[in-house]
mmCIF file of C-alpha atoms in Angstrom:
data_model
loop_
_atom_site.group_PDB
_atom_site.id
_atom_site.type_symbol
_atom_site.label_atom_id
_atom_site.label_comp_id
_atom_site.label_asym_id
_atom_site.label_seq_id
_atom_site.Cartn_x
_atom_site.Cartn_y
_atom_site.Cartn_z
ATOM 1 C CA MET O 28 108.567 220.499 -105.517
ATOM 2 C CA THR O 29 110.835 223.319 -104.365
ATOM 3 C CA GLU O 30 111.712 226.226 -106.620
ATOM 4 C CA ALA O 31 115.362 225.121 -106.833
ATOM 5 C CA ARG O 32 114.380 221.674 -108.103
ATOM 6 C CA ARG O 33 112.013 222.860 -110.806
ATOM 7 C CA GLY O 34 113.264 222.651 -114.355
ATOM 8 C CA PRO O 35 112.720 225.481 -116.850
ATOM 9 C CA ARG O 36 109.431 224.027 -118.121
ATOM 10 C CA GLU O 37 107.944 223.716 -114.622
ATOM 11 C CA ARG O 38 109.203 227.190 -113.701
ATOM 12 C CA MET O 39 107.484 228.654 -116.763
ATOM 13 C CA VAL O 40 104.167 226.980 -115.945
ATOM 14 C CA PHE O 41 104.416 228.209 -112.345
ATOM 15 C CA SER O 42 105.406 231.708 -113.477
ATOM 16 C CA ALA O 43 102.529 231.854 -115.951
ATOM 17 C CA ALA O 44 100.101 230.979 -113.158
ATOM 18 C CA GLN O 45 101.573 233.691 -110.929
ATOM 19 C CA LEU O 46 101.406 236.329 -113.655
ATOM 20 C CA ILE O 47 97.870 235.340 -114.701
ATOM 21 C CA ARG O 48 96.644 235.631 -111.119
ATOM 22 C CA ARG O 49 97.980 239.198 -110.998
ATOM 23 C CA GLY O 50 97.139 240.609 -114.421
ATOM 24 C CA GLY O 51 95.006 238.102 -116.270
ATOM 25 C CA VAL O 52 95.761 236.231 -119.462
ATOM 26 C CA ALA O 53 95.850 239.228 -121.803
ATOM 27 C CA ALA O 54 98.479 240.997 -119.694
ATOM 28 C CA THR O 55 100.651 237.888 -119.404
ATOM 29 C CA GLY O 56 103.149 237.834 -122.238
ATOM 30 C CA MET O 57 105.468 235.012 -123.160
ATOM 31 C CA ARG O 58 108.543 237.212 -122.645
ATOM 32 C CA GLU O 59 107.356 238.166 -119.175
ATOM 33 C CA VAL O 60 106.835 234.504 -118.327
ATOM 34 C CA ALA O 61 110.359 233.598 -119.451
ATOM 35 C CA ALA O 62 111.832 236.503 -117.472
ATOM 36 C CA HIS O 63 109.814 235.675 -114.341
ATOM 37 C CA ALA O 64 110.871 232.011 -114.624
ATOM 38 C CA ASP O 65 114.493 232.952 -115.280
ATOM 39 C CA ALA O 66 114.342 230.714 -118.351
ATOM 40 C CA PRO O 67 115.792 231.271 -121.819
ATOM 41 C CA ARG O 68 113.208 232.803 -124.163
ATOM 42 C CA GLY O 69 113.997 230.213 -126.799
ATOM 43 C CA SER O 70 112.860 227.472 -124.451
ATOM 44 C CA LEU O 71 109.264 228.692 -124.700
ATOM 45 C CA GLN O 72 108.972 227.444 -128.267
ATOM 46 C CA HIS O 73 110.648 224.184 -127.315
ATOM 47 C CA TYR O 74 108.455 223.397 -124.313
ATOM 48 C CA PHE O 75 105.231 225.000 -125.549
ATOM 49 C CA PRO O 76 104.938 224.452 -129.308
ATOM 50 C CA GLY O 77 101.239 225.354 -128.967
ATOM 51 C CA GLY O 78 102.293 228.847 -127.917
ATOM 52 C CA LYS O 79 100.645 230.999 -125.292
ATOM 53 C CA GLU O 80 97.396 229.037 -125.335
ATOM 54 C CA GLN O 81 99.207 225.821 -124.376
ATOM 55 C CA LEU O 82 101.165 227.611 -121.639
ATOM 56 C CA VAL O 83 98.020 229.243 -120.222
ATOM 57 C CA ASN O 84 96.146 225.945 -120.254
ATOM 58 C CA GLU O 85 98.964 224.166 -118.459
ATOM 59 C CA ALA O 86 99.216 226.974 -115.894
ATOM 60 C CA VAL O 87 95.482 226.759 -115.228
ATOM 61 C CA GLU O 88 95.618 222.985 -114.862
ATOM 62 C CA TRP O 89 98.626 223.345 -112.527
ATOM 63 C CA ALA O 90 96.594 225.756 -110.379
ATOM 64 C CA GLY O 91 93.765 223.228 -110.106
ATOM 65 C CA ARG O 92 96.179 220.504 -108.999
ATOM 66 C CA TYR O 93 97.792 222.883 -106.501
ATOM 67 C CA ALA O 94 94.412 223.811 -104.994
ATOM 68 C CA GLY O 95 93.419 220.151 -104.796
ATOM 69 C CA LYS O 96 96.632 219.245 -102.984
ATOM 70 C CA ARG O 97 96.153 222.109 -100.525
ATOM 71 C CA VAL O 98 93.031 220.406 -99.164
ATOM 72 C CA ALA O 99 95.134 217.744 -97.406
ATOM 73 C CA ARG O 100 97.373 220.425 -95.918
ATOM 74 C CA PHE O 101 94.387 222.370 -94.639
ATOM 75 C CA LEU O 102 92.956 219.244 -93.018
ATOM 76 C CA ALA O 103 96.314 218.389 -91.435
ATOM 77 C CA GLY O 104 96.351 221.831 -89.830
ATOM 78 C CA LEU O 105 92.956 221.374 -88.176
ATOM 79 C CA GLU O 106 92.891 219.872 -84.695
ATOM 80 C CA ARG O 107 89.375 218.517 -85.284
ATOM 81 C CA PRO O 108 88.472 218.639 -88.989
ATOM 82 C CA THR O 109 84.972 219.836 -89.799
ATOM 83 C CA PRO O 110 83.496 220.999 -93.098
ATOM 84 C CA GLY O 111 83.235 224.544 -91.746
ATOM 85 C CA GLY O 112 86.808 224.383 -90.501
ATOM 86 C CA LEU O 113 88.005 223.248 -93.912
ATOM 87 C CA PHE O 114 86.214 226.149 -95.591
ATOM 88 C CA ALA O 115 87.646 228.560 -93.012
ATOM 89 C CA ALA O 116 91.144 227.264 -93.744
ATOM 90 C CA MET O 117 90.582 227.666 -97.498
ATOM 91 C CA ALA O 118 89.491 231.271 -96.963
ATOM 92 C CA ALA O 119 92.309 231.966 -94.486
ATOM 93 C CA GLN O 120 94.860 231.239 -97.207
ATOM 94 C CA TRP O 121 93.504 234.312 -98.984
ATOM 95 C CA THR O 122 92.950 236.552 -95.948
ATOM 96 C CA ASP O 123 96.535 235.837 -94.873
ATOM 97 C CA GLU O 124 97.873 236.595 -98.360
ATOM 98 C CA TYR O 125 95.906 239.823 -98.599
ATOM 99 C CA ALA O 126 97.046 240.939 -95.134
ATOM 100 C CA ALA O 127 100.680 240.277 -96.048
ATOM 101 C CA ASP O 128 100.840 241.302 -99.710
ATOM 102 C CA GLY O 129 97.787 243.381 -100.534
ATOM 103 C CA PHE O 130 94.998 242.552 -102.955
ATOM 104 C CA ALA O 131 96.950 242.384 -106.210
ATOM 105 C CA ALA O 132 96.431 238.685 -106.934
ATOM 106 C CA GLY O 133 93.512 236.320 -107.284
ATOM 107 C CA CYS O 134 92.938 232.811 -108.515
ATOM 108 C CA PRO O 135 94.587 232.080 -111.890
ATOM 109 C CA VAL O 136 91.769 229.696 -112.818
ATOM 110 C CA ALA O 137 89.160 232.392 -112.296
ATOM 111 C CA ALA O 138 91.262 234.948 -114.186
ATOM 112 C CA ALA O 139 91.699 232.635 -117.158
ATOM 113 C CA THR O 140 88.008 231.781 -117.147
ATOM 114 C CA VAL O 141 87.024 235.451 -117.238
ATOM 115 C CA ASP O 142 89.565 236.267 -119.951
ATOM 116 C CA CYS O 143 89.177 233.237 -122.198
ATOM 117 C CA ALA O 144 85.932 231.351 -121.638
ATOM 118 C CA ALA O 145 84.193 232.935 -124.605
ATOM 119 C CA ALA O 146 87.256 233.116 -126.844
ATOM 120 C CA GLY O 147 88.779 229.665 -126.737
ATOM 121 C CA ASP O 148 87.359 226.261 -125.989
ATOM 122 C CA SER O 149 90.684 224.752 -124.895
ATOM 123 C CA THR O 150 91.207 227.285 -122.092
ATOM 124 C CA ARG O 151 87.598 227.001 -121.002
ATOM 125 C CA GLN O 152 88.080 223.231 -120.826
ATOM 126 C CA ALA O 153 91.363 223.638 -118.930
ATOM 127 C CA ALA O 154 89.549 225.815 -116.384
ATOM 128 C CA ALA O 155 86.707 223.307 -116.069
ATOM 129 C CA THR O 156 89.276 220.554 -115.525
ATOM 130 C CA ALA O 157 91.098 222.659 -112.923
ATOM 131 C CA PHE O 158 87.902 223.287 -110.967
ATOM 132 C CA ALA O 159 87.023 219.566 -111.113
ATOM 133 C CA THR O 160 90.547 218.669 -109.961
ATOM 134 C CA TRP O 161 90.063 220.964 -106.976
ATOM 135 C CA ARG O 162 86.457 219.936 -106.278
ATOM 136 C CA GLY O 163 87.288 216.214 -106.065
ATOM 137 C CA PRO O 164 89.530 216.410 -102.974
ATOM 138 C CA VAL O 165 87.125 218.834 -101.274
ATOM 139 C CA ALA O 166 84.202 216.442 -101.842
ATOM 140 C CA GLU O 167 86.285 213.493 -100.650
ATOM 141 C CA ALA O 168 87.251 215.384 -97.496
ATOM 142 C CA LEU O 169 83.618 216.218 -96.819
ATOM 143 C CA THR O 170 82.639 212.561 -97.188
ATOM 144 C CA ASP O 171 85.466 211.549 -94.833
ATOM 145 C CA MET O 172 84.079 214.025 -92.280
ATOM 146 C CA GLY O 173 80.630 212.448 -92.397
ATOM 147 C CA VAL O 174 78.835 214.403 -95.115
ATOM 148 C CA PRO O 175 76.609 212.029 -97.119
ATOM 149 C CA ALA O 176 78.225 211.153 -100.458
ATOM 150 C CA SER O 177 75.052 212.319 -102.224
ATOM 151 C CA ARG O 178 75.718 215.884 -101.008
ATOM 152 C CA ALA O 179 79.510 216.053 -100.960
ATOM 153 C CA ASP O 180 80.058 217.112 -104.582
ATOM 154 C CA SER O 181 77.369 219.794 -104.509
ATOM 155 C CA LEU O 182 78.687 221.195 -101.210
ATOM 156 C CA ALA O 183 82.239 221.180 -102.602
ATOM 157 C CA THR O 184 80.925 223.167 -105.580
ATOM 158 C CA LEU O 185 79.221 225.583 -103.173
ATOM 159 C CA MET O 186 82.426 226.008 -101.161
ATOM 160 C CA ILE O 187 84.614 226.705 -104.191
ATOM 161 C CA SER O 188 82.151 229.020 -105.907
ATOM 162 C CA THR O 189 81.572 230.952 -102.672
ATOM 163 C CA LEU O 190 85.306 231.250 -102.116
ATOM 164 C CA GLU O 191 85.946 232.436 -105.684
ATOM 165 C CA GLY O 192 83.187 235.054 -105.400
ATOM 166 C CA ALA O 193 84.513 236.252 -102.056
ATOM 167 C CA ILE O 194 88.027 236.552 -103.512
ATOM 168 C CA LEU O 195 86.710 238.735 -106.346
ATOM 169 C CA MET O 196 84.745 240.924 -103.952
ATOM 170 C CA ALA O 197 87.680 241.221 -101.541
ATOM 171 C CA ARG O 198 89.930 242.389 -104.363
ATOM 172 C CA ALA O 199 87.334 244.875 -105.596
ATOM 173 C CA GLU O 200 86.686 246.254 -102.114
ATOM 174 C CA GLN O 201 90.329 245.966 -100.976
ATOM 175 C CA ASP O 202 88.975 244.384 -97.818
ATOM 176 C CA VAL O 203 88.895 240.801 -96.490
ATOM 177 C CA ARG O 204 85.338 241.274 -95.211
ATOM 178 C CA PRO O 205 83.738 239.237 -98.032
ATOM 179 C CA LEU O 206 85.979 236.295 -97.115
ATOM 180 C CA THR O 207 85.297 236.507 -93.387
ATOM 181 C CA THR O 208 81.569 236.947 -94.034
ATOM 182 C CA ALA O 209 81.521 233.894 -96.330
ATOM 183 C CA VAL O 210 83.137 231.781 -93.593
ATOM 184 C CA GLN O 211 80.803 233.111 -90.915
ATOM 185 C CA GLU O 212 77.683 232.358 -92.950
ATOM 186 C CA LEU O 213 78.660 229.183 -94.809
ATOM 187 C CA ALA O 214 80.482 227.238 -92.065
ATOM 188 C CA PRO O 215 77.333 226.470 -90.014
ATOM 189 C CA LEU O 216 75.523 225.222 -93.129
ATOM 190 C CA LEU O 217 78.443 222.964 -94.021
ATOM 191 C CA ASP O 218 78.749 221.598 -90.499
ATOM 192 C CA ALA O 219 75.009 220.882 -90.404
ATOM 193 C CA ALA O 220 75.448 218.538 -93.387
ATOM 194 C CA VAL O 221 77.434 216.040 -91.307
ATOM 195 C CA ARG O 222 75.434 212.915 -90.408
ATOM 196 C CA SER O 223 74.824 212.759 -86.691
#
């Protein structure tokens, strides 16, 4: 869906995700979301009667769907898809972003989890759903590449958790080294899981 074709509700969900990935949930105000989305402030109440919590939850769930859909794009960009190549492509999305735009943003799902996991069950559940929505396509891709189905979900969990940790470290260190190191060390393990 292109930006021009998004309605105000979709723009606000997208904007919330973008603001959360930069400043976290606490720093993301409803007014800032409306301004970023170029949407009337009054529409927030209309589209999100559950207030900020509803908007945050929907932004987190959107981020999980987005990450899940990216898996197919990563695979399409690989000449010969391998589990290690998929993980490298997932990490390259972040190394490319950090090279172009600096280290200001991270994953909105991780940010919401850190900010809200202890405070609100609905946001914690939205984050869990987002991670599951992302993990499913990764596990399916691994199975399609020859990883036994009995290992695909656990390796998808390993890939996502390693990536999220490397993103946090890269932002803290202002260096992509944690991402490149994660690819260097994890890719051979992932490739070794393919049935011969």
